[in-house]
Short mmCIF file of C-alpha atoms and ligand atoms in Angstrom, two decimals:
data_model
loop_
_atom_site.label_atom_id
_atom_site.label_comp_id
_atom_site.label_asym_id
_atom_site.label_seq_id
_atom_site.Cartn_x
_atom_site.Cartn_y
_atom_site.Cartn_z
CA UNK F 1 -32.00 21.58 -6.80
CA UNK F 2 -32.18 24.42 -9.66
CA UNK F 3 -31.81 23.72 -13.29
CA UNK F 4 -30.74 26.77 -15.59
CA UNK F 5 -31.86 26.01 -19.56
CA UNK F 6 -29.83 27.15 -22.20
CA UNK F 7 -30.90 30.87 -23.18
CA UNK F 8 -33.61 30.97 -25.77
CA UNK F 9 -33.90 26.88 -25.37
CA UNK F 10 -36.82 25.86 -27.10
CA UNK F 11 -40.19 24.44 -25.31
CA UNK F 12 -39.26 20.74 -26.48
CA UNK F 13 -35.90 20.38 -24.86
CA UNK F 14 -37.53 21.69 -21.77
CA UNK F 15 -40.36 19.33 -21.62
CA UNK F 16 -37.34 16.69 -21.93
CA UNK F 17 -35.70 17.83 -19.15
CA UNK F 18 -38.93 18.68 -16.99
CA UNK F 19 -39.89 14.65 -18.06
CA UNK F 20 -36.59 13.62 -17.15
CA UNK F 21 -36.34 15.42 -13.59
CA UNK F 22 -40.37 13.94 -13.03
CA UNK F 23 -39.12 10.38 -13.52
CA UNK F 24 -35.85 11.33 -11.29
CA UNK F 25 -39.31 11.85 -8.78
CA UNK F 26 -39.32 15.73 -8.19
CA UNK F 27 -41.92 18.14 -8.93
CA UNK F 28 -40.93 21.07 -11.04
CA UNK F 29 -41.66 24.89 -10.75
CA UNK F 30 -40.93 26.57 -13.52
CA UNK F 31 -40.19 30.41 -14.12
CA UNK F 32 -39.48 31.64 -17.49
CA UNK F 33 -37.42 34.55 -17.30
CA UNK F 34 -36.48 37.12 -20.24
CA UNK F 35 -33.85 34.42 -21.96
CA UNK F 36 -33.50 31.48 -19.47
CA UNK F 37 -36.50 29.08 -18.09
CA UNK F 38 -35.27 28.19 -14.44
CA UNK F 39 -36.74 24.99 -13.40
CA UNK F 40 -37.07 24.55 -9.19
CA UNK F 41 -37.29 20.53 -8.69
CA UNK F 42 -37.99 19.37 -5.18
CA UNK F 43 -38.83 16.48 -3.52
CA UNK F 44 -36.31 13.91 -4.47
CA UNK F 45 -32.59 13.21 -4.41
CA UNK F 46 -29.93 12.57 -6.32
CA UNK F 47 -25.64 11.98 -5.77
CA UNK F 48 -24.89 13.26 -9.26
CA UNK F 49 -26.09 15.79 -11.32
CA UNK F 50 -24.10 15.37 -14.54
CA UNK F 51 -26.53 13.05 -16.15
CA UNK F 52 -28.90 16.20 -15.71
CA UNK F 53 -25.90 18.65 -16.89
CA UNK F 54 -25.47 16.50 -20.08
CA UNK F 55 -28.58 17.10 -20.87
CA UNK F 56 -29.60 18.66 -24.18
CA UNK F 57 -30.18 22.33 -23.43
CA UNK F 58 -29.27 22.40 -20.26
CA UNK F 59 -26.27 25.53 -19.16
CA UNK F 60 -26.47 24.39 -15.73
CA UNK F 61 -27.31 22.41 -12.92
CA UNK F 62 -27.24 23.69 -8.59
CA UNK F 63 -27.76 21.92 -6.01
CA UNK F 64 -29.41 23.67 -2.83
CA UNK F 65 -29.37 20.69 -0.68
CA UNK F 66 -26.35 18.31 -0.11
CA UNK F 67 -26.92 14.73 -0.28
CA UNK F 68 -26.08 12.95 2.95
CA UNK F 69 -29.02 13.52 5.39
CA UNK F 70 -28.42 12.18 8.55
CA UNK F 71 -24.81 13.59 8.64
CA UNK F 72 -25.93 17.26 8.07
CA UNK F 73 -25.86 19.73 10.75
CA UNK F 74 -29.80 20.29 10.19
CA UNK F 75 -30.25 16.65 11.22
CA UNK F 76 -29.31 17.61 14.71
CA UNK F 77 -28.42 20.75 15.41
CA UNK F 78 -27.48 21.23 18.59
CA UNK F 79 -24.33 18.47 17.54
CA UNK F 80 -23.65 14.94 18.44
CA UNK F 81 -21.73 13.62 21.59
CA UNK F 82 -20.45 10.00 21.66
CA UNK F 83 -19.72 9.21 25.47
CA UNK F 84 -18.42 6.23 26.28
CA UNK F 85 -18.00 5.63 29.69
CA UNK F 86 -17.19 8.85 31.58
CA UNK F 87 -15.57 10.50 28.20
CA UNK F 88 -17.79 12.50 26.02
CA UNK F 89 -16.28 13.49 22.37
CA UNK F 90 -18.32 16.36 20.99
CA UNK F 91 -18.05 18.69 24.03
CA UNK F 92 -16.69 20.94 26.29
CA UNK F 93 -13.87 18.70 26.49
CA UNK F 94 -11.39 18.44 23.79
CA UNK F 95 -10.87 14.76 23.86
CA UNK F 96 -6.65 13.43 23.44
CA UNK F 97 -6.34 10.09 21.69
CA UNK F 98 -2.29 9.36 22.05
CA UNK F 99 -0.18 6.28 21.92
CA UNK F 100 2.32 5.03 19.56
CA UNK F 101 1.33 4.16 15.68
CA UNK F 102 1.54 0.30 16.01
CA UNK F 103 2.23 -1.97 19.28
CA UNK F 104 5.37 -3.30 18.46
CA UNK F 105 5.97 -5.16 22.03
CA UNK F 106 4.96 -4.89 25.65
CA UNK F 107 7.31 -2.82 26.88
CA UNK F 108 6.82 -0.85 24.29
CA UNK F 109 3.16 0.05 24.78
CA UNK F 110 3.30 -0.12 28.48
CA UNK F 111 6.03 2.91 28.58
CA UNK F 112 4.41 5.17 26.56
CA UNK F 113 0.97 4.08 28.06
CA UNK F 114 2.08 5.49 31.21
CA UNK F 115 3.51 8.89 29.53
CA UNK F 116 0.15 9.66 27.76
CA UNK F 117 -1.64 8.56 30.85
CA UNK F 118 0.40 10.94 32.57
CA UNK F 119 -1.02 13.77 30.82
CA UNK F 120 -4.45 12.99 31.02
CA UNK F 121 -5.38 11.17 27.52
CA UNK F 122 -8.15 9.47 27.88
CA UNK F 123 -8.28 7.35 24.91
CA UNK F 124 -5.18 5.43 24.00
CA UNK F 125 -3.85 3.95 20.75
CA UNK F 126 -1.99 1.75 18.69
CA UNK F 127 -2.39 0.12 15.24
CA UNK F 128 -2.64 -4.30 16.24
CA UNK F 129 -3.34 -4.88 12.01
CA UNK F 130 -1.63 -2.42 10.15
CA UNK F 131 -2.60 -0.99 6.41
CA UNK F 132 1.43 -0.55 5.29
CA UNK F 133 2.48 0.61 1.50
CA UNK F 134 4.79 -2.35 1.46
CA UNK F 135 3.98 -5.80 1.82
CA UNK F 136 7.45 -6.30 3.55
CA UNK F 137 6.78 -3.49 6.22
CA UNK F 138 5.76 -4.65 9.57
CA UNK F 139 2.02 -5.39 9.26
CA UNK F 140 1.23 -5.88 13.17
CA UNK F 141 1.25 -7.78 15.79
CA UNK F 142 -2.40 -8.98 15.35
CA UNK F 143 -4.85 -10.11 18.60
CA UNK F 144 -1.83 -10.03 20.82
CA UNK F 145 -1.14 -6.10 19.92
CA UNK F 146 -4.91 -5.72 20.28
CA UNK F 147 -4.81 -7.61 23.97
CA UNK F 148 -1.27 -5.67 24.91
CA UNK F 149 -3.35 -1.83 23.92
CA UNK F 150 -6.21 -3.33 25.88
CA UNK F 151 -4.28 -4.17 29.17
CA UNK F 152 -1.99 -1.27 28.83
CA UNK F 153 -5.21 0.81 28.67
CA UNK F 154 -6.90 -0.48 31.27
CA UNK F 155 -4.01 0.11 33.80
CA UNK F 156 -4.91 3.36 33.27
CA UNK F 157 -8.14 3.71 33.15
CA UNK F 158 -8.07 5.21 29.63
CA UNK F 159 -10.26 3.86 26.23
CA UNK F 160 -8.99 2.00 23.33
CA UNK F 161 -8.81 3.29 19.59
CA UNK F 162 -7.58 1.21 17.28
CA UNK F 163 -8.31 0.47 13.32
CA UNK F 164 -10.18 -2.51 11.87
CA UNK F 165 -9.14 -3.88 8.55
CA UNK F 166 -12.14 -6.15 7.19
CA UNK F 167 -15.45 -6.80 8.72
CA UNK F 168 -14.03 -10.70 9.81
CA UNK F 169 -12.10 -8.56 12.50
CA UNK F 170 -15.23 -7.55 13.95
CA UNK F 171 -15.96 -10.11 16.74
CA UNK F 172 -12.37 -9.72 17.62
CA UNK F 173 -12.47 -5.69 17.63
CA UNK F 174 -15.49 -5.45 20.32
CA UNK F 175 -13.62 -7.69 22.63
CA UNK F 176 -10.82 -5.26 22.84
CA UNK F 177 -11.63 -1.94 21.31
CA UNK F 178 -13.75 1.00 22.47
CA UNK F 179 -13.19 2.79 19.21
CA UNK F 180 -13.10 1.53 15.72
CA UNK F 181 -11.26 3.37 13.54
CA UNK F 182 -11.52 2.90 10.02
CA UNK F 183 -7.66 3.79 8.48
CA UNK F 184 -8.03 6.15 5.44
CA UNK F 185 -7.41 3.85 2.84
CA UNK F 186 -10.98 2.24 4.14
CA UNK F 187 -12.55 5.24 4.20
CA UNK F 188 -15.02 3.98 1.39
CA UNK F 189 -14.48 0.44 1.58
CA UNK F 190 -18.24 0.48 1.86
CA UNK F 191 -19.04 -3.43 2.46
CA UNK F 192 -16.42 -2.49 6.02
CA UNK F 193 -18.73 0.45 6.86
CA UNK F 194 -22.43 -1.27 6.28
CA UNK F 195 -20.96 -4.01 9.00
CA UNK F 196 -20.19 -1.41 11.29
CA UNK F 197 -23.27 0.44 10.49
CA UNK F 198 -25.19 -2.92 12.67
CA UNK F 199 -22.99 -1.92 15.68
CA UNK F 200 -23.84 -0.38 18.90
CA UNK F 201 -19.98 0.96 19.19
CA UNK F 202 -18.35 4.27 18.14
CA UNK F 203 -16.53 4.16 14.81
CA UNK F 204 -13.97 6.97 13.96
CA UNK F 205 -13.62 7.66 10.67
CA UNK F 206 -10.76 8.95 8.92
CA UNK F 207 -10.93 11.17 5.42
CA UNK F 208 -9.50 9.53 2.82
CA UNK F 209 -6.44 11.36 1.23
CA UNK F 210 -7.91 12.08 -1.53
CA UNK F 211 -11.48 12.32 -0.58
CA UNK F 212 -13.09 15.61 -0.53
CA UNK F 213 -15.31 16.45 2.40
CA UNK F 214 -18.62 15.22 1.16
CA UNK F 215 -17.35 12.11 -0.49
CA UNK F 216 -15.79 12.11 3.59
CA UNK F 217 -19.65 12.56 5.19
CA UNK F 218 -21.15 10.28 2.65
CA UNK F 219 -19.07 7.61 4.55
CA UNK F 220 -20.30 8.66 7.65
CA UNK F 221 -24.07 8.86 6.16
CA UNK F 222 -23.37 5.12 5.39
CA UNK F 223 -22.63 4.28 8.58
CA UNK F 224 -25.55 6.16 9.61
CA UNK F 225 -28.04 4.93 7.58
CA UNK F 226 -26.86 1.37 8.51
CA UNK F 227 -27.75 2.53 12.11
CA UNK F 228 -24.63 3.60 13.88
CA UNK F 229 -25.18 7.12 14.93
CA UNK F 230 -21.47 7.64 16.95
CA UNK F 231 -19.62 8.59 14.44
CA UNK F 232 -15.96 10.83 14.78
CA UNK F 233 -14.66 12.50 11.86
CA UNK F 234 -10.80 12.62 11.71
CA UNK F 235 -9.25 14.89 8.73
CA UNK F 236 -5.58 13.20 8.90
CA UNK F 237 -4.35 15.30 5.34
CA UNK F 238 -4.83 14.72 2.35
CA UNK F 239 -2.89 14.64 -1.09
CA UNK F 240 -1.79 17.16 -2.35
CA UNK F 241 1.33 18.50 -4.90
CA UNK F 242 3.05 19.51 -1.65
CA UNK F 243 6.11 16.90 -1.15
CA UNK F 244 7.82 18.73 2.02
CA UNK F 245 4.81 17.40 4.73
CA UNK F 246 4.18 13.46 4.40
CA UNK F 247 0.42 15.09 3.42
CA UNK F 248 -1.51 18.48 3.75
CA UNK F 249 -3.94 18.50 7.09
CA UNK F 250 -7.01 20.56 6.29
CA UNK F 251 -7.11 22.59 9.24
CA UNK F 252 -10.01 24.10 7.08
CA UNK F 253 -11.90 21.07 7.31
CA UNK F 254 -12.32 21.07 10.86
CA UNK F 255 -14.82 24.44 10.83
CA UNK F 256 -16.30 23.29 7.20
CA UNK F 257 -17.06 20.03 8.13
CA UNK F 258 -18.46 21.21 11.54
CA UNK F 259 -20.61 23.76 9.69
CA UNK F 260 -22.05 20.99 7.39
CA UNK F 261 -22.59 18.11 9.70
CA UNK F 262 -23.22 17.76 13.45
CA UNK F 263 -20.71 14.78 13.80
CA UNK F 264 -17.45 15.30 16.52
CA UNK F 265 -14.36 16.46 14.32
CA UNK F 266 -10.74 15.50 15.52
CA UNK F 267 -7.60 16.10 13.83
CA UNK F 268 -4.56 13.70 13.42
CA UNK F 269 -1.14 16.17 13.15
CA UNK F 270 1.23 13.44 13.47
CA UNK F 271 -0.21 11.58 9.90
CA UNK F 272 -1.09 15.54 8.80
CA UNK F 273 2.52 16.68 8.88
CA UNK F 274 4.75 12.88 9.09
CA UNK F 275 7.09 14.98 10.93
CA UNK F 276 7.83 15.04 14.71
CA UNK F 277 8.65 18.90 14.36
CA UNK F 278 5.38 19.78 12.77
CA UNK F 279 3.42 17.98 14.57
CA UNK F 280 2.87 20.59 17.84
CA UNK F 281 2.22 23.39 15.98
CA UNK F 282 -0.55 21.82 13.71
CA UNK F 283 -1.96 20.07 16.76
CA UNK F 284 -2.39 23.56 18.20
CA UNK F 285 -3.76 25.08 15.54
CA UNK F 286 -6.12 22.11 15.26
CA UNK F 287 -7.28 23.43 18.63
CA UNK F 288 -8.07 26.98 17.76
CA UNK F 289 -9.55 25.91 14.70
CA UNK F 290 -12.20 23.99 16.72
CA UNK F 291 -11.60 20.08 17.21
CA UNK F 292 -13.34 18.24 19.32
CA UNK F 293 -10.29 16.45 19.53
CA UNK F 294 -6.66 14.75 18.73
CA UNK F 295 -5.14 11.64 17.74
CA UNK F 296 -1.56 11.72 18.16
CA UNK F 297 1.28 9.33 17.51
CA UNK F 298 3.76 9.44 20.83
CA UNK F 299 6.86 6.98 21.19
CA UNK F 300 9.15 6.12 24.16
CA UNK F 301 11.54 4.97 21.76
CA UNK F 302 10.65 6.61 17.93
CA UNK F 303 13.65 6.44 16.45
CA UNK F 304 13.54 2.53 16.74
CA UNK F 305 9.66 1.99 15.49
CA UNK F 306 8.45 -0.18 13.65
CA UNK F 307 6.54 2.66 12.14
CA UNK F 308 5.88 6.04 12.08
CA UNK F 309 9.49 6.96 14.26
CA UNK F 310 9.43 10.03 11.79
CA UNK F 311 6.17 11.76 13.10
CA UNK F 312 5.77 10.19 16.89
CA UNK F 313 6.28 12.43 19.59
CA UNK F 314 8.74 11.61 22.09
CA UNK F 315 7.09 11.63 25.51
CA UNK F 316 8.34 14.94 26.88
CA UNK F 317 7.67 16.65 23.69
CA UNK F 318 4.07 15.38 24.46
CA UNK F 319 3.83 16.80 27.51
CA UNK F 320 5.01 20.12 26.10
CA UNK F 321 2.67 20.22 23.98
CA UNK F 322 -0.38 19.09 26.64
CA UNK F 323 0.62 22.58 28.54
CA UNK F 324 0.22 24.57 25.61
CA UNK F 325 -3.31 22.96 24.67
CA UNK F 326 -4.42 23.25 28.16
CA UNK F 327 -3.54 27.28 27.43
CA UNK F 328 -5.37 27.08 24.12
CA UNK F 329 -8.15 25.26 25.50
CA UNK F 330 -10.08 28.13 27.09
CA UNK F 331 -9.34 30.53 24.84
CA UNK F 332 -11.68 28.72 22.00
CA UNK F 333 -14.37 28.01 24.87
CA UNK F 334 -12.90 24.90 25.21
CA UNK F 335 -11.19 22.22 27.94
CA UNK F 336 -8.14 19.48 27.60
C1 PEP S 1 -3.37 5.39 11.65
O1 PEP S 1 -3.79 5.87 12.28
O2 PEP S 1 -2.53 4.67 12.05
C2 PEP S 1 -3.11 5.06 10.28
C3 PEP S 1 -2.79 4.30 9.99
O3 PEP S 1 -3.82 6.34 10.05
P1 PEP S 1 -4.58 7.11 8.04
O4 PEP S 1 -5.49 5.58 8.34
O5 PEP S 1 -4.91 8.35 8.68
O6 PEP S 1 -2.92 6.64 7.11
MN1 MN S 2 1.44 5.67 12.21
#
């Protein structure tokens, strides 16, 4: 960290800043220029520089290292591969996670499973506990939904991913689910993250709708600091001033996170756009931008879906998208 003192800051102010930094555990390397004194502070960590910026005589504080350590690229320059049975997320293959927003009925989950499995999808998605904006909306089938997801996925040799809402659900989820999804609304539910950190199960961590990339990586750090290094980050769109789309899918977050972190990054153009016709172009863009996988909502009868029908692809649209992705992936040295 570099602390730039105001022009001609008097010695007593500099001393007070140095004392404060030493108290925080930093070693100080001082350099005095013609006008500014610059303090190089090394050897300790603070997450928030505002307290220092407000010290009398300080002009600017510049962080030169990142506040997340285990999640940073430097910790594992070669990149993390999350391996579940024969599926590797973060390797050469672009991994597909697809299925309905919500498990609604046996018929719905079975027809959707057949459709996505026929396209080579490795991981079936489906929510059983739904974080709905309105308490009057369908809240999910609960454990029964997880069981249906597992049975349908097993029939086609697929893995499963589903959203966990709270720590008390962990024993139930680990019976049915291969990847525990932390939804966007729970990205900073630190108690949940700490409990998931103790597990030996991959976590799909969705970026919060108003979270910066750094905040997202700090949430990943919670999981890793607690012992769970099998973390996959998901860009699912952020809140902006735009209203045409449900969220703004931040495609640039993919290469940014891939540079800052060694963790695999997938994209969710379904929640990222909220509109079925916009899902294929953004899915194509995400693969071109280097995503390690995609999370796509597919429904066999989206007009009757209980949740997110408008952003769910019909099976035939999903089939067409997969054919396009199979062409795009090799152009960016990946395979589908
Ligand atoms: C979901 O994947 O079904 C979901 C609710 O997504 P998000 O948490 O990104 O809104
Ligand atoms: Mn959904």
